[in-house]
Amino acid sequence: MNLPPNIPLAVPVKRSAESVAEAPRTFRQEFRKRRLLYLMLIPAIIYFFIYRYLPLFGVLVAFTDYDIIGGVFKSPWVGLKYFRMLFADPYFWRVLRNTLIISIYKLVWGFPAPIILALLFNELRSQNFKRVTQSLSYLPNFLSWVILYGLFYQFLYRSGLVNNVIIKPLLGHPIDFFGDSRYFRSLLVITDVWKNVGWGTIIYLAALAGINPELYEAASIDGAGKWKQALHITLPGIRSVISITLILSMGGILRAGFEQVLLMQNPLVFDVGDIIDTFTYRVGLVDQNYSYSAAVGLFQSVTGMLLVLGVNRVTKQMGQEGIW
Amino acid sequence: MKMTRGERIFSVFNIIFMCVLNFIMLAPMLYVLTLSIMPEHIISQHNHELLLPIPKYITLESYRYIFAGNSQLIHAYSVTAFLVIVGTAINIVFTMLMAYPLSKTDLKGRTAVMLYVFITMLIGGGLIPTYLVVKATGLIDSLWALIIPNLISPWYMIIMRNFFAALPQELLEAAMMDGAGEFTILWRIVVPLSIPVIATMSLFYGVGYWNNFFGVLIYINSPSKWTLQPFLRQVLIEASPRLLQESGALQEMLKAPPPMEQVKMATIMAATVPILVIYPFVQKYFVKGVMIGSVKG
């Protein structure tokens, strides 16, 4: 049973006397009001069911020979046929390897970068300079990969600015970032860090703002320099945010940046740059092999989930805060 | 507070580093802007090394071309604007309707609903099953395919819920005492107090529509319903500028279109500038909106 809400102190005495007098009706009203709250949830529950749970059941497609005309229910059950096909396909192992390499590189460079940048932002004294710098660094997050592909293609292609001004004078020859397998992954990692580093600082800046300033005062009275303060106050202060961000990024380890790769890749660099997502897309929507593609997708999302759950568990065992 | 020698050196290096960083963030955009307003012969004269435009050569020919007459770009703009305005409004309404009841810590069943949402954040059906559901609900080749399947983002919903939960509850209770219903409270009290988070979430949803490329690629078949991003992508891989103008429009311009490189650069800028214009206005809200909302709850 729901109790009537506690009467806040700010409410004048007269009114609270009234509501005590009307207690039985307030009771019914309360129930009616709660009903409205449940009513508000109904569209959301329906939405989540249709567009977020039905696709989960839809992974069953991966265990059938999908019949494009008849739909899921008319498709014959084939069990693990597509998974066997998948694990026997050398091309799948190649895209899996590419995906892992690209996302691990992105993690190695892209994970610490916003932490370091947030710490540096925090040390800037001029508030105006700080604001401008922060705003500029958030901006790329809001540009689409299509725009960024256009920008970076122009900037980095064989006779673009970077090659003409920096690379040719240094190496004596241009680097074809978009068409040379040796540099394509670096291109993906660099542009990804460029897009995300600034935006990534926000969550750490929020955590930094929550550290009690008295801790710094006490430390400096005790003679701790800036470096010691950073090591013993700042880092422990943001440790839980760091571990949560790391756990969450584990879920994306088999997603190496779909739109980015789809837009930047070309047959010249498929050997190093084709990833699970682009493979799923080509097999599924271009070749219309729904079952095979769904099998790849299922493998990907289950692995992602297991990684999140596993890392979360390990983190908690190490005494850190997990995601729940 | 007095700085030690080491701290002063650090401070100087930090400022230099930040200046370099700002330059790196700006350079690609400046370069493309320059290429879009400099004539081709000047660019090749300078061996493609122009980062800033030379004022006396500036030409807006390529911009005139992409916006003139029966322009495909303007058509793509209007489709995108529809999505950004209508789509974002719908997203915000439904996200709020879900976030508000869940912000009541004493609501029975709240934990169950949160779990229901949380599971979908951990695992998704993937590309093909989602595509099949969108197809089964009859949305293929409709702009609604870009709105309804993404009606509520679980992340944004949680941020909003946390923001609502952090509002002074006495205000809401006082309104309830005065006999206001939950819908009235949500509209009259919660919404006006939540402008930072609503502005931030509108920016996120809106930019999502503006930047949507893949959704359009897979769900929309008719080029007449293309939004900016697929259009821009088409322009970027195209060799001739003619695609930008419907045949019959502006004959004299079609006879001598500006160089394709310049047209491409101008189209990139045309897709970027609206974000650059709106961004500073919303930016002041989002740090506040996200920070309060992301307090773990």
Coordinates of C-alpha atoms in Angstrom, one line a residue:
Chain A
M1 CA 0.0 0.0 0.0
N2 CA 1.2 3.5 -0.8
L3 CA 1.4 5.9 2.0
P4 CA 0.4 9.5 1.5
P5 CA 3.5 11.6 0.8
N6 CA 5.3 13.1 3.8
I7 CA 4.2 16.7 4.3
P8 CA 7.2 18.9 3.5
L9 CA 8.2 21.5 6.1
A10 CA 7.8 24.3 3.6
V11 CA 4.1 23.7 3.3
P12 CA 2.1 26.1 5.5
V13 CA 0.5 24.5 8.6
K14 CA -3.0 25.4 7.5
R15 CA -2.8 23.3 4.4
S16 CA -1.3 20.3 6.2
A17 CA -4.2 20.4 8.6
E18 CA -6.5 20.2 5.6
S19 CA -4.8 17.2 4.1
V20 CA -5.0 15.4 7.4
A21 CA -8.7 16.0 7.5
E22 CA -9.1 14.6 4.0
A23 CA -6.9 11.6 4.6
P24 CA -9.2 8.9 3.2
R25 CA -9.6 10.7 -0.1
T26 CA -5.9 11.5 -0.3
F27 CA -5.4 7.8 -0.1
R28 CA -7.5 7.1 -3.1
Q29 CA -6.1 10.1 -5.0
E30 CA -2.6 8.8 -4.3
F31 CA -3.5 5.5 -5.9
R32 CA -4.9 7.3 -8.9
K33 CA -1.8 9.4 -9.2
R34 CA 0.4 6.4 -9.1
R35 CA -1.7 4.9 -11.9
L36 CA -0.8 7.8 -14.0
L37 CA 2.8 7.1 -13.4
Y38 CA 2.4 3.5 -14.6
L39 CA 0.4 4.8 -17.6
M40 CA 3.5 6.9 -18.6
L41 CA 5.6 3.8 -18.6
I42 CA 3.4 1.9 -21.0
P43 CA 4.6 3.3 -24.3
A44 CA 8.2 2.8 -23.3
I45 CA 7.6 -0.8 -22.3
I46 CA 5.9 -1.6 -25.6
Y47 CA 8.7 0.2 -27.5
F48 CA 11.5 -1.8 -25.7
F49 CA 9.6 -5.0 -26.3
I50 CA 9.2 -4.5 -30.0
Y51 CA 12.5 -2.9 -31.0
R52 CA 14.9 -4.2 -28.4
Y53 CA 13.5 -7.6 -27.3
L54 CA 12.1 -8.9 -30.6
P55 CA 15.5 -8.6 -32.3
L56 CA 16.9 -10.6 -29.4
F57 CA 14.4 -13.4 -30.2
G58 CA 15.2 -12.7 -33.9
V59 CA 18.7 -14.1 -33.4
L60 CA 16.9 -17.5 -33.9
V61 CA 17.3 -16.7 -37.6
A62 CA 20.9 -17.8 -37.2
F63 CA 19.7 -21.3 -36.5
T64 CA 17.5 -21.6 -39.5
D65 CA 17.8 -21.4 -43.3
Y66 CA 16.0 -18.1 -43.5
D67 CA 13.2 -18.0 -46.0
I68 CA 12.9 -14.5 -47.4
I69 CA 9.3 -14.9 -48.5
G70 CA 8.0 -17.1 -45.7
G71 CA 9.7 -15.3 -42.8
V72 CA 11.1 -16.6 -39.6
F73 CA 8.3 -19.1 -38.8
K74 CA 8.5 -20.9 -42.2
S75 CA 12.3 -21.2 -42.2
P76 CA 13.6 -24.7 -41.7
W77 CA 15.6 -25.3 -38.5
V78 CA 19.2 -26.1 -39.3
G79 CA 20.8 -26.0 -35.8
L80 CA 24.4 -25.0 -35.8
K81 CA 25.0 -25.2 -39.5
Y82 CA 25.8 -21.5 -39.9
F83 CA 28.1 -21.5 -36.8
R84 CA 30.0 -24.4 -38.2
M85 CA 30.3 -22.6 -41.5
L86 CA 31.4 -19.5 -39.7
F87 CA 34.2 -21.2 -37.7
A88 CA 35.4 -23.0 -40.8
D89 CA 35.5 -19.8 -42.9
P90 CA 39.1 -18.5 -43.0
Y91 CA 37.8 -15.1 -43.9
F92 CA 35.9 -14.9 -40.7
W93 CA 39.1 -15.5 -38.7
R94 CA 40.8 -12.8 -40.6
V95 CA 38.0 -10.2 -39.9
L96 CA 38.0 -11.3 -36.3
R97 CA 41.7 -10.8 -36.0
N98 CA 41.4 -7.4 -37.7
T99 CA 38.6 -6.3 -35.4
L100 CA 40.6 -7.3 -32.3
I101 CA 43.8 -5.6 -33.5
I102 CA 42.0 -2.4 -34.4
S103 CA 39.9 -2.2 -31.2
I104 CA 42.9 -3.0 -29.0
Y105 CA 44.9 -0.3 -30.6
K106 CA 42.0 2.1 -30.2
L107 CA 41.8 1.1 -26.6
V108 CA 45.5 1.4 -25.9
W109 CA 45.6 4.9 -27.4
G110 CA 42.1 6.1 -26.9
F111 CA 41.5 5.0 -23.4
P112 CA 44.2 6.8 -21.5
A113 CA 44.2 9.9 -23.7
P114 CA 41.0 11.5 -22.3
I115 CA 42.2 10.8 -18.7
I116 CA 45.5 12.6 -19.3
L117 CA 43.8 15.4 -21.2
A118 CA 41.2 15.9 -18.4
L119 CA 44.1 16.1 -15.9
L120 CA 45.8 18.7 -18.0
F121 CA 42.6 20.7 -18.5
N122 CA 42.3 20.7 -14.7
E123 CA 45.6 22.4 -14.4
L124 CA 44.8 25.3 -16.7
R125 CA 44.6 28.5 -14.7
S126 CA 43.0 30.8 -17.2
Q127 CA 39.3 30.0 -17.2
N128 CA 38.7 31.5 -20.7
F129 CA 41.5 29.6 -22.3
K130 CA 40.3 26.5 -20.6
R131 CA 36.7 27.0 -21.9
V132 CA 37.8 27.6 -25.5
T133 CA 40.1 24.7 -25.5
Q134 CA 37.5 22.3 -24.0
S135 CA 34.8 23.5 -26.5
L136 CA 37.1 22.9 -29.4
S137 CA 38.1 19.5 -28.3
Y138 CA 34.4 18.4 -27.8
L139 CA 33.4 19.6 -31.2
P140 CA 34.6 16.6 -33.4
N141 CA 32.4 14.3 -31.4
F142 CA 29.4 16.0 -33.1
L143 CA 30.7 15.6 -36.7
S144 CA 29.6 12.5 -38.6
W145 CA 32.0 10.0 -40.0
V146 CA 30.9 11.0 -43.5
I147 CA 32.1 14.6 -42.8
L148 CA 35.2 13.3 -41.1
Y149 CA 36.0 11.0 -44.0
G150 CA 35.7 14.0 -46.3
L151 CA 37.8 16.2 -44.1
F152 CA 40.5 13.6 -43.5
Y153 CA 40.6 12.3 -47.0
Q154 CA 41.4 15.8 -48.2
F155 CA 43.9 16.4 -45.4
L156 CA 45.8 13.1 -45.6
Y157 CA 45.5 11.8 -49.2
R158 CA 48.6 11.4 -51.3
S159 CA 48.9 15.0 -52.4
G160 CA 47.0 16.6 -49.4
L161 CA 48.4 19.0 -46.9
V162 CA 49.9 16.6 -44.5
N163 CA 51.8 14.6 -47.2
N164 CA 53.0 17.8 -48.9
V165 CA 54.1 19.7 -45.9
I166 CA 55.2 17.1 -43.4
I167 CA 55.7 13.6 -44.8
K168 CA 57.3 14.2 -48.2
P169 CA 60.0 16.5 -46.8
L170 CA 60.7 14.0 -44.0
L171 CA 60.5 10.6 -45.8
G172 CA 61.1 11.7 -49.4
H173 CA 57.9 10.0 -50.5
P174 CA 54.2 10.4 -49.7
I175 CA 52.2 8.0 -47.5
D176 CA 49.0 6.7 -48.9
F177 CA 47.0 6.4 -45.7
F178 CA 43.8 5.3 -47.4
G179 CA 45.2 2.8 -49.8
D180 CA 48.3 1.3 -48.1
S181 CA 47.7 -1.7 -45.8
R182 CA 50.6 -0.7 -43.6
Y183 CA 49.1 2.6 -42.6
F184 CA 45.3 2.0 -42.8
R185 CA 45.0 0.9 -39.2
S186 CA 46.9 3.8 -37.9
L187 CA 44.6 6.1 -39.9
L188 CA 41.6 4.5 -38.2
V189 CA 43.2 4.8 -34.7
I190 CA 44.4 8.4 -35.2
T191 CA 41.1 9.7 -36.6
D192 CA 39.1 7.8 -33.9
V193 CA 41.2 9.4 -31.1
W194 CA 40.9 12.8 -32.7
K195 CA 37.1 12.5 -32.8
N196 CA 36.7 11.1 -29.3
V197 CA 39.4 12.4 -27.0
G198 CA 37.8 15.7 -26.0
W199 CA 34.4 14.4 -25.5
G200 CA 35.8 11.5 -23.4
T201 CA 37.2 14.0 -20.9
I202 CA 33.7 15.1 -19.7
I203 CA 33.1 12.2 -17.5
Y204 CA 36.5 12.5 -15.9
L205 CA 36.1 16.3 -15.4
A206 CA 32.9 15.6 -13.6
A207 CA 34.7 13.1 -11.3
L208 CA 37.5 15.6 -10.8
A209 CA 35.0 18.3 -9.8
G210 CA 33.7 16.0 -7.1
I211 CA 37.0 15.7 -5.3
N212 CA 37.1 17.5 -2.0
P213 CA 39.4 20.6 -2.3
E214 CA 40.3 20.3 1.3
L215 CA 42.3 17.2 0.5
Y216 CA 44.6 19.2 -1.7
E217 CA 45.0 21.9 0.9
A218 CA 45.8 19.4 3.6
A219 CA 48.3 17.7 1.3
S220 CA 50.1 20.9 0.4
I221 CA 50.4 21.9 4.1
D222 CA 52.0 18.5 4.6
G223 CA 54.4 19.4 1.9
A224 CA 53.2 17.3 -1.0
G225 CA 54.0 18.8 -4.4
K226 CA 51.7 18.8 -7.4
W227 CA 53.0 15.5 -8.7
K228 CA 52.4 13.8 -5.4
Q229 CA 49.0 15.3 -5.1
A230 CA 48.0 14.0 -8.6
L231 CA 49.3 10.6 -7.6
H232 CA 47.7 10.3 -4.2
I233 CA 44.6 12.4 -4.4
T234 CA 43.5 13.0 -8.0
L235 CA 44.0 9.5 -9.4
P236 CA 42.4 7.7 -6.5
G237 CA 39.5 10.2 -6.8
I238 CA 38.7 9.2 -10.3
R239 CA 39.6 5.6 -10.0
S240 CA 36.1 4.3 -9.9
V241 CA 35.1 6.2 -13.0
I242 CA 38.2 4.9 -14.8
S243 CA 37.2 1.3 -13.9
I244 CA 33.6 1.8 -15.0
T245 CA 34.6 3.3 -18.3
L246 CA 37.0 0.4 -18.9
I247 CA 34.4 -2.2 -18.1
L248 CA 31.9 -0.6 -20.5
S249 CA 34.5 -0.3 -23.3
M250 CA 35.1 -4.1 -23.1
G251 CA 31.6 -4.6 -24.5
G252 CA 32.7 -2.9 -27.6
I253 CA 35.9 -4.8 -28.2
L254 CA 34.4 -6.7 -31.2
R255 CA 33.0 -3.5 -32.6
A256 CA 35.9 -1.6 -34.1
G257 CA 34.0 1.4 -35.4
F258 CA 31.4 0.4 -38.0
E259 CA 30.6 3.6 -39.8
Q260 CA 34.2 4.8 -39.7
V261 CA 35.6 1.6 -41.3
L262 CA 32.7 1.3 -43.7
L263 CA 33.4 4.8 -45.0
M264 CA 37.1 4.7 -45.0
Q265 CA 37.8 1.2 -46.2
N266 CA 38.3 0.1 -49.9
P267 CA 39.3 -3.2 -51.5
L268 CA 43.0 -2.1 -51.3
V269 CA 43.0 -2.4 -47.5
F270 CA 40.5 -5.2 -46.9
D271 CA 43.3 -7.5 -45.7
V272 CA 43.9 -5.3 -42.7
G273 CA 40.8 -3.2 -42.5
D274 CA 37.8 -5.4 -43.0
I275 CA 36.1 -6.0 -39.6
I276 CA 33.2 -8.1 -38.2
D277 CA 30.7 -5.3 -38.6
T278 CA 31.4 -4.6 -42.2
F279 CA 31.5 -8.3 -42.9
T280 CA 28.1 -8.8 -41.3
Y281 CA 26.8 -5.9 -43.4
R282 CA 28.1 -7.2 -46.7
V283 CA 27.0 -10.8 -46.1
G284 CA 23.6 -9.8 -44.6
L285 CA 22.3 -6.8 -46.4
V286 CA 24.3 -6.8 -49.6
D287 CA 24.4 -10.6 -50.3
Q288 CA 21.1 -11.1 -48.4
N289 CA 22.5 -14.1 -46.6
Y290 CA 20.5 -13.3 -43.5
S291 CA 21.1 -16.5 -41.5
Y292 CA 24.9 -16.5 -41.9
S293 CA 25.0 -12.8 -41.1
A294 CA 22.8 -13.2 -38.0
A295 CA 25.2 -15.9 -36.8
V296 CA 28.1 -13.6 -37.0
G297 CA 26.1 -10.9 -35.2
L298 CA 25.1 -13.3 -32.5
F299 CA 28.7 -14.4 -31.9
Q300 CA 29.7 -10.7 -31.7
S301 CA 27.0 -9.6 -29.2
V302 CA 27.3 -12.7 -26.9
T303 CA 31.1 -12.3 -26.8
G304 CA 30.7 -8.6 -26.0
M305 CA 28.2 -9.4 -23.2
L306 CA 30.4 -12.1 -21.7
L307 CA 33.4 -9.8 -21.7
V308 CA 31.5 -7.0 -19.9
L309 CA 30.2 -9.5 -17.3
G310 CA 33.6 -11.1 -16.9
V311 CA 35.6 -7.9 -16.5
N312 CA 33.0 -6.5 -14.2
R313 CA 33.4 -9.6 -12.0
V314 CA 37.2 -9.4 -12.0
T315 CA 37.1 -5.7 -11.2
K316 CA 34.8 -6.3 -8.2
Q317 CA 37.0 -9.0 -7.0
M318 CA 39.9 -6.6 -7.1
G319 CA 38.0 -4.4 -4.7
Q320 CA 37.0 -1.8 -7.3
E321 CA 33.5 -0.5 -8.0
G322 CA 31.8 -2.4 -10.8
I323 CA 29.0 -1.2 -13.1
W324 CA 26.3 -2.5 -10.7
Chain B
M1 CA 49.3 30.6 -4.1
K2 CA 52.9 30.8 -5.2
M3 CA 54.1 28.4 -7.8
T4 CA 57.4 26.6 -7.6
R5 CA 59.8 26.6 -10.5
G6 CA 58.7 23.1 -11.6
E7 CA 55.1 24.1 -11.5
R8 CA 55.7 27.2 -13.6
I9 CA 57.6 25.1 -16.3
F10 CA 54.8 22.6 -16.3
S11 CA 52.2 25.3 -16.7
V12 CA 54.0 26.8 -19.7
F13 CA 54.3 23.4 -21.4
N14 CA 50.7 22.7 -20.6
I15 CA 49.6 25.9 -22.4
I16 CA 51.9 25.2 -25.3
F17 CA 50.5 21.7 -25.5
M18 CA 46.9 23.0 -25.5
C19 CA 47.6 25.4 -28.3
V20 CA 49.0 22.6 -30.4
L21 CA 45.9 20.5 -29.5
N22 CA 43.6 23.4 -30.6
F23 CA 45.5 23.7 -33.8
I24 CA 45.1 19.9 -34.5
M25 CA 41.4 20.1 -33.8
L26 CA 40.9 23.0 -36.1
A27 CA 43.4 22.3 -39.0
P28 CA 41.4 19.8 -41.0
M29 CA 38.3 22.0 -40.9
L30 CA 40.2 25.1 -41.9
Y31 CA 41.9 23.3 -44.7
V32 CA 38.6 22.1 -46.2
L33 CA 37.1 25.6 -45.8
T34 CA 40.0 27.1 -47.6
L35 CA 39.8 24.5 -50.4
S36 CA 36.1 25.3 -50.8
I37 CA 36.6 29.0 -51.4
M38 CA 39.9 29.1 -53.3
P39 CA 40.0 28.8 -57.1
E40 CA 41.7 25.6 -58.3
H41 CA 44.6 27.2 -60.0
I42 CA 45.6 29.0 -56.8
I43 CA 45.5 25.8 -54.9
S44 CA 47.7 24.0 -57.3
Q45 CA 50.0 27.0 -57.5
H46 CA 50.5 26.5 -53.8
N47 CA 51.0 22.8 -54.1
H48 CA 47.9 22.1 -51.9
E49 CA 49.7 23.6 -49.0
L50 CA 47.2 26.4 -48.3
L51 CA 45.8 26.2 -44.8
L52 CA 44.2 29.6 -44.7
P53 CA 42.5 31.3 -47.6
I54 CA 44.1 34.3 -49.4
P55 CA 41.4 37.0 -49.2
K56 CA 41.8 38.5 -52.6
Y57 CA 41.1 35.2 -54.4
I58 CA 38.1 34.1 -52.4
T59 CA 35.3 32.8 -54.6
L60 CA 31.9 31.5 -53.5
E61 CA 31.2 30.0 -56.9
S62 CA 30.9 26.4 -55.6
Y63 CA 28.5 27.5 -52.8
R64 CA 26.4 29.3 -55.4
Y65 CA 26.3 26.2 -57.4
I66 CA 25.3 23.7 -54.7
F67 CA 22.5 26.0 -53.4
A68 CA 21.2 27.2 -56.8
G69 CA 17.9 26.4 -58.3
N70 CA 16.4 23.0 -57.9
S71 CA 19.2 21.9 -55.6
Q72 CA 19.5 18.4 -54.3
L73 CA 21.3 19.7 -51.4
I74 CA 18.4 21.9 -50.3
H75 CA 16.1 18.9 -50.7
A76 CA 18.4 16.8 -48.5
Y77 CA 18.5 19.7 -46.0
S78 CA 14.7 19.8 -45.7
V79 CA 14.4 16.0 -45.2
T80 CA 17.1 16.2 -42.5
A81 CA 15.4 19.2 -40.9
F82 CA 12.1 17.3 -40.7
L83 CA 13.9 14.4 -38.9
V84 CA 15.8 16.7 -36.6
I85 CA 12.8 18.7 -35.5
V86 CA 10.0 16.1 -35.5
G87 CA 12.2 13.1 -34.5
T88 CA 13.9 14.9 -31.6
A89 CA 10.6 16.2 -30.2
I90 CA 9.2 12.7 -30.2
N91 CA 12.3 11.2 -28.7
I92 CA 12.3 13.8 -25.9
V93 CA 8.6 13.3 -25.1
F94 CA 8.9 9.5 -24.8
T95 CA 12.2 9.6 -23.0
M96 CA 10.8 12.0 -20.4
L97 CA 7.6 9.9 -20.0
M98 CA 9.8 7.0 -19.2
A99 CA 12.4 8.8 -17.1
Y100 CA 9.9 10.6 -14.8
P101 CA 8.1 7.6 -13.2
L102 CA 11.4 5.8 -12.9
S103 CA 12.8 8.8 -11.0
K104 CA 10.4 8.1 -8.1
T105 CA 12.5 5.9 -5.8
D106 CA 9.4 4.6 -4.1
L107 CA 7.5 3.4 -7.2
K108 CA 6.7 -0.3 -7.0
G109 CA 8.2 -2.3 -9.9
R110 CA 10.8 0.4 -10.7
T111 CA 13.7 -2.1 -10.3
A112 CA 12.0 -4.6 -12.6
V113 CA 11.6 -1.9 -15.3
M114 CA 15.2 -0.8 -14.9
L115 CA 16.4 -4.4 -15.3
Y116 CA 14.2 -4.7 -18.4
V117 CA 16.1 -1.7 -19.8
F118 CA 19.5 -2.8 -18.5
I119 CA 19.4 -6.1 -20.3
T120 CA 18.9 -4.4 -23.6
M121 CA 22.0 -2.3 -22.9
L122 CA 24.1 -5.5 -22.4
I123 CA 23.0 -7.4 -25.4
G124 CA 21.3 -6.5 -28.7
G125 CA 20.0 -8.5 -31.5
G126 CA 22.5 -7.2 -34.0
L127 CA 22.1 -5.9 -37.5
I128 CA 20.0 -8.6 -39.3
P129 CA 17.4 -9.3 -36.5
T130 CA 16.8 -5.6 -36.0
Y131 CA 16.5 -5.1 -39.7
L132 CA 13.9 -7.9 -39.9
V133 CA 11.9 -6.3 -37.1
V134 CA 11.9 -2.9 -38.7
K135 CA 10.8 -4.6 -41.9
A136 CA 8.1 -6.6 -40.2
T137 CA 6.7 -3.4 -38.7
G138 CA 6.3 -1.9 -42.2
L139 CA 8.8 0.9 -41.8
I140 CA 11.2 0.1 -44.7
D141 CA 11.6 3.2 -47.0
S142 CA 9.8 5.4 -44.6
L143 CA 11.5 8.2 -42.6
W144 CA 9.8 6.7 -39.5
A145 CA 12.3 3.9 -39.7
L146 CA 14.9 6.4 -38.6
I147 CA 12.7 7.6 -35.6
I148 CA 10.6 4.8 -34.1
P149 CA 13.2 2.0 -33.8
N150 CA 15.4 4.5 -31.8
L151 CA 12.5 6.0 -29.8
I152 CA 14.2 5.9 -26.4
S153 CA 18.0 5.6 -25.9
P154 CA 18.5 3.7 -22.6
W155 CA 21.6 5.9 -21.8
Y156 CA 19.8 9.2 -22.3
M157 CA 16.8 7.9 -20.4
I158 CA 19.0 7.0 -17.4
I159 CA 20.8 10.4 -17.5
M160 CA 17.4 12.1 -17.5
R161 CA 16.0 9.9 -14.7
N162 CA 19.0 10.8 -12.5
F163 CA 18.5 14.5 -13.3
F164 CA 14.8 14.3 -12.3
A165 CA 15.6 12.4 -9.2
A166 CA 18.0 15.2 -8.1
L167 CA 15.3 17.9 -8.4
P168 CA 14.0 19.3 -5.1
Q169 CA 11.2 16.8 -4.4
E170 CA 9.5 19.2 -1.9
L171 CA 8.4 21.3 -4.9
L172 CA 6.8 18.3 -6.6
E173 CA 5.1 17.2 -3.4
A174 CA 3.8 20.7 -2.8
A175 CA 2.2 20.7 -6.2
M176 CA 0.6 17.4 -5.6
M177 CA -0.8 18.8 -2.3
D178 CA -2.4 21.5 -4.4
G179 CA -4.1 18.8 -6.4
A180 CA -1.9 18.8 -9.5
G181 CA -1.9 15.5 -11.5
E182 CA 1.4 13.8 -12.5
F183 CA 1.1 15.0 -16.1
T184 CA 0.7 18.6 -14.9
I185 CA 3.6 18.3 -12.5
L186 CA 5.8 16.9 -15.2
W187 CA 4.9 19.6 -17.7
R188 CA 4.6 22.6 -15.4
I189 CA 7.3 21.9 -12.8
V190 CA 9.7 19.2 -13.9
V191 CA 10.2 20.4 -17.5
P192 CA 11.0 24.0 -16.6
L193 CA 13.5 22.9 -14.0
S194 CA 15.2 20.4 -16.3
I195 CA 16.1 22.7 -19.2
P196 CA 19.8 21.8 -19.0
V197 CA 19.2 18.1 -19.4
I198 CA 16.5 18.5 -22.0
A199 CA 18.7 20.8 -24.0
T200 CA 21.5 18.4 -23.8
M201 CA 19.5 15.4 -24.7
S202 CA 17.9 17.3 -27.6
L203 CA 21.3 18.1 -28.9
F204 CA 22.3 14.4 -28.7
Y205 CA 19.2 13.1 -30.4
G206 CA 19.2 15.9 -32.9
V207 CA 22.9 15.4 -33.8
G208 CA 22.1 11.7 -34.1
Y209 CA 19.5 12.5 -36.8
W210 CA 21.8 15.0 -38.5
N211 CA 24.6 12.5 -38.6
N212 CA 22.6 9.4 -39.4
F213 CA 24.2 7.7 -42.4
F214 CA 23.9 4.0 -41.9
G215 CA 20.3 4.0 -40.9
V216 CA 19.4 5.8 -44.1
L217 CA 21.7 3.5 -46.1
I218 CA 19.9 0.3 -44.9
Y219 CA 16.3 1.4 -44.4
I220 CA 15.7 4.1 -47.1
N221 CA 15.6 3.0 -50.7
S222 CA 14.2 6.1 -52.5
P223 CA 16.9 8.8 -53.1
S224 CA 14.2 11.4 -52.7
K225 CA 14.2 10.6 -48.9
W226 CA 17.9 10.8 -48.5
T227 CA 19.2 13.0 -45.7
L228 CA 22.4 15.0 -45.8
Q229 CA 24.9 12.3 -44.9
P230 CA 24.2 9.8 -47.6
F231 CA 23.9 12.7 -50.0
L232 CA 27.3 14.0 -48.9
R233 CA 28.8 10.6 -49.2
Q234 CA 27.4 10.3 -52.8
V235 CA 28.9 13.7 -53.6
L236 CA 32.3 12.6 -52.2
I237 CA 32.6 9.5 -54.3
E238 CA 31.2 11.2 -57.4
A239 CA 33.4 12.4 -60.2
S240 CA 31.1 15.0 -61.8
P241 CA 29.3 17.9 -60.1
R242 CA 26.2 17.4 -62.3
L243 CA 24.5 15.1 -59.8
L244 CA 23.9 18.1 -57.6
Q245 CA 21.5 19.8 -59.9
E246 CA 18.4 18.3 -61.4
S247 CA 18.6 18.4 -65.2
G248 CA 16.9 21.5 -66.7
A249 CA 17.8 23.7 -63.8
L250 CA 20.2 26.6 -64.4
Q251 CA 21.4 25.6 -67.8
E252 CA 24.1 28.2 -68.0
M253 CA 25.7 26.9 -64.8
L254 CA 25.4 23.3 -65.9
K255 CA 27.5 24.1 -69.0
A256 CA 30.4 25.3 -66.9
P257 CA 30.1 23.8 -63.4
P258 CA 32.8 24.6 -60.9
P259 CA 35.6 22.0 -60.4
M260 CA 34.3 18.9 -58.6
E261 CA 37.0 19.2 -55.8
Q262 CA 35.7 22.6 -54.8
V263 CA 32.1 21.4 -55.0
K264 CA 32.9 18.5 -52.7
M265 CA 34.6 20.8 -50.2
A266 CA 31.7 23.2 -50.2
T267 CA 29.2 20.3 -49.6
I268 CA 31.3 19.1 -46.6
M269 CA 31.1 22.6 -45.2
A270 CA 27.4 22.9 -45.9
A271 CA 26.9 19.7 -43.8
T272 CA 29.2 20.9 -41.0
V273 CA 28.3 24.6 -40.5
P274 CA 24.8 24.1 -39.1
I275 CA 26.3 22.1 -36.3
L276 CA 29.0 24.7 -35.7
V277 CA 26.3 27.3 -35.4
I278 CA 24.0 25.5 -33.0
Y279 CA 26.8 24.0 -30.9
P280 CA 28.0 27.0 -28.9
F281 CA 24.4 27.7 -27.7
V282 CA 23.8 24.3 -26.4
Q283 CA 27.3 23.7 -25.2
K284 CA 26.9 25.8 -22.1
Y285 CA 24.1 23.4 -21.0
F286 CA 25.6 20.0 -21.7
V287 CA 28.4 19.9 -19.2
K288 CA 25.9 20.7 -16.4
G289 CA 23.2 18.4 -17.9
V290 CA 25.5 15.4 -18.2
M291 CA 27.3 15.9 -15.0
I292 CA 24.2 16.0 -12.8
G293 CA 22.6 13.2 -14.7
S294 CA 25.6 10.9 -14.6
V295 CA 25.9 10.8 -10.8
K296 CA 25.5 7.1 -10.2
G297 CA 22.0 6.4 -9.1

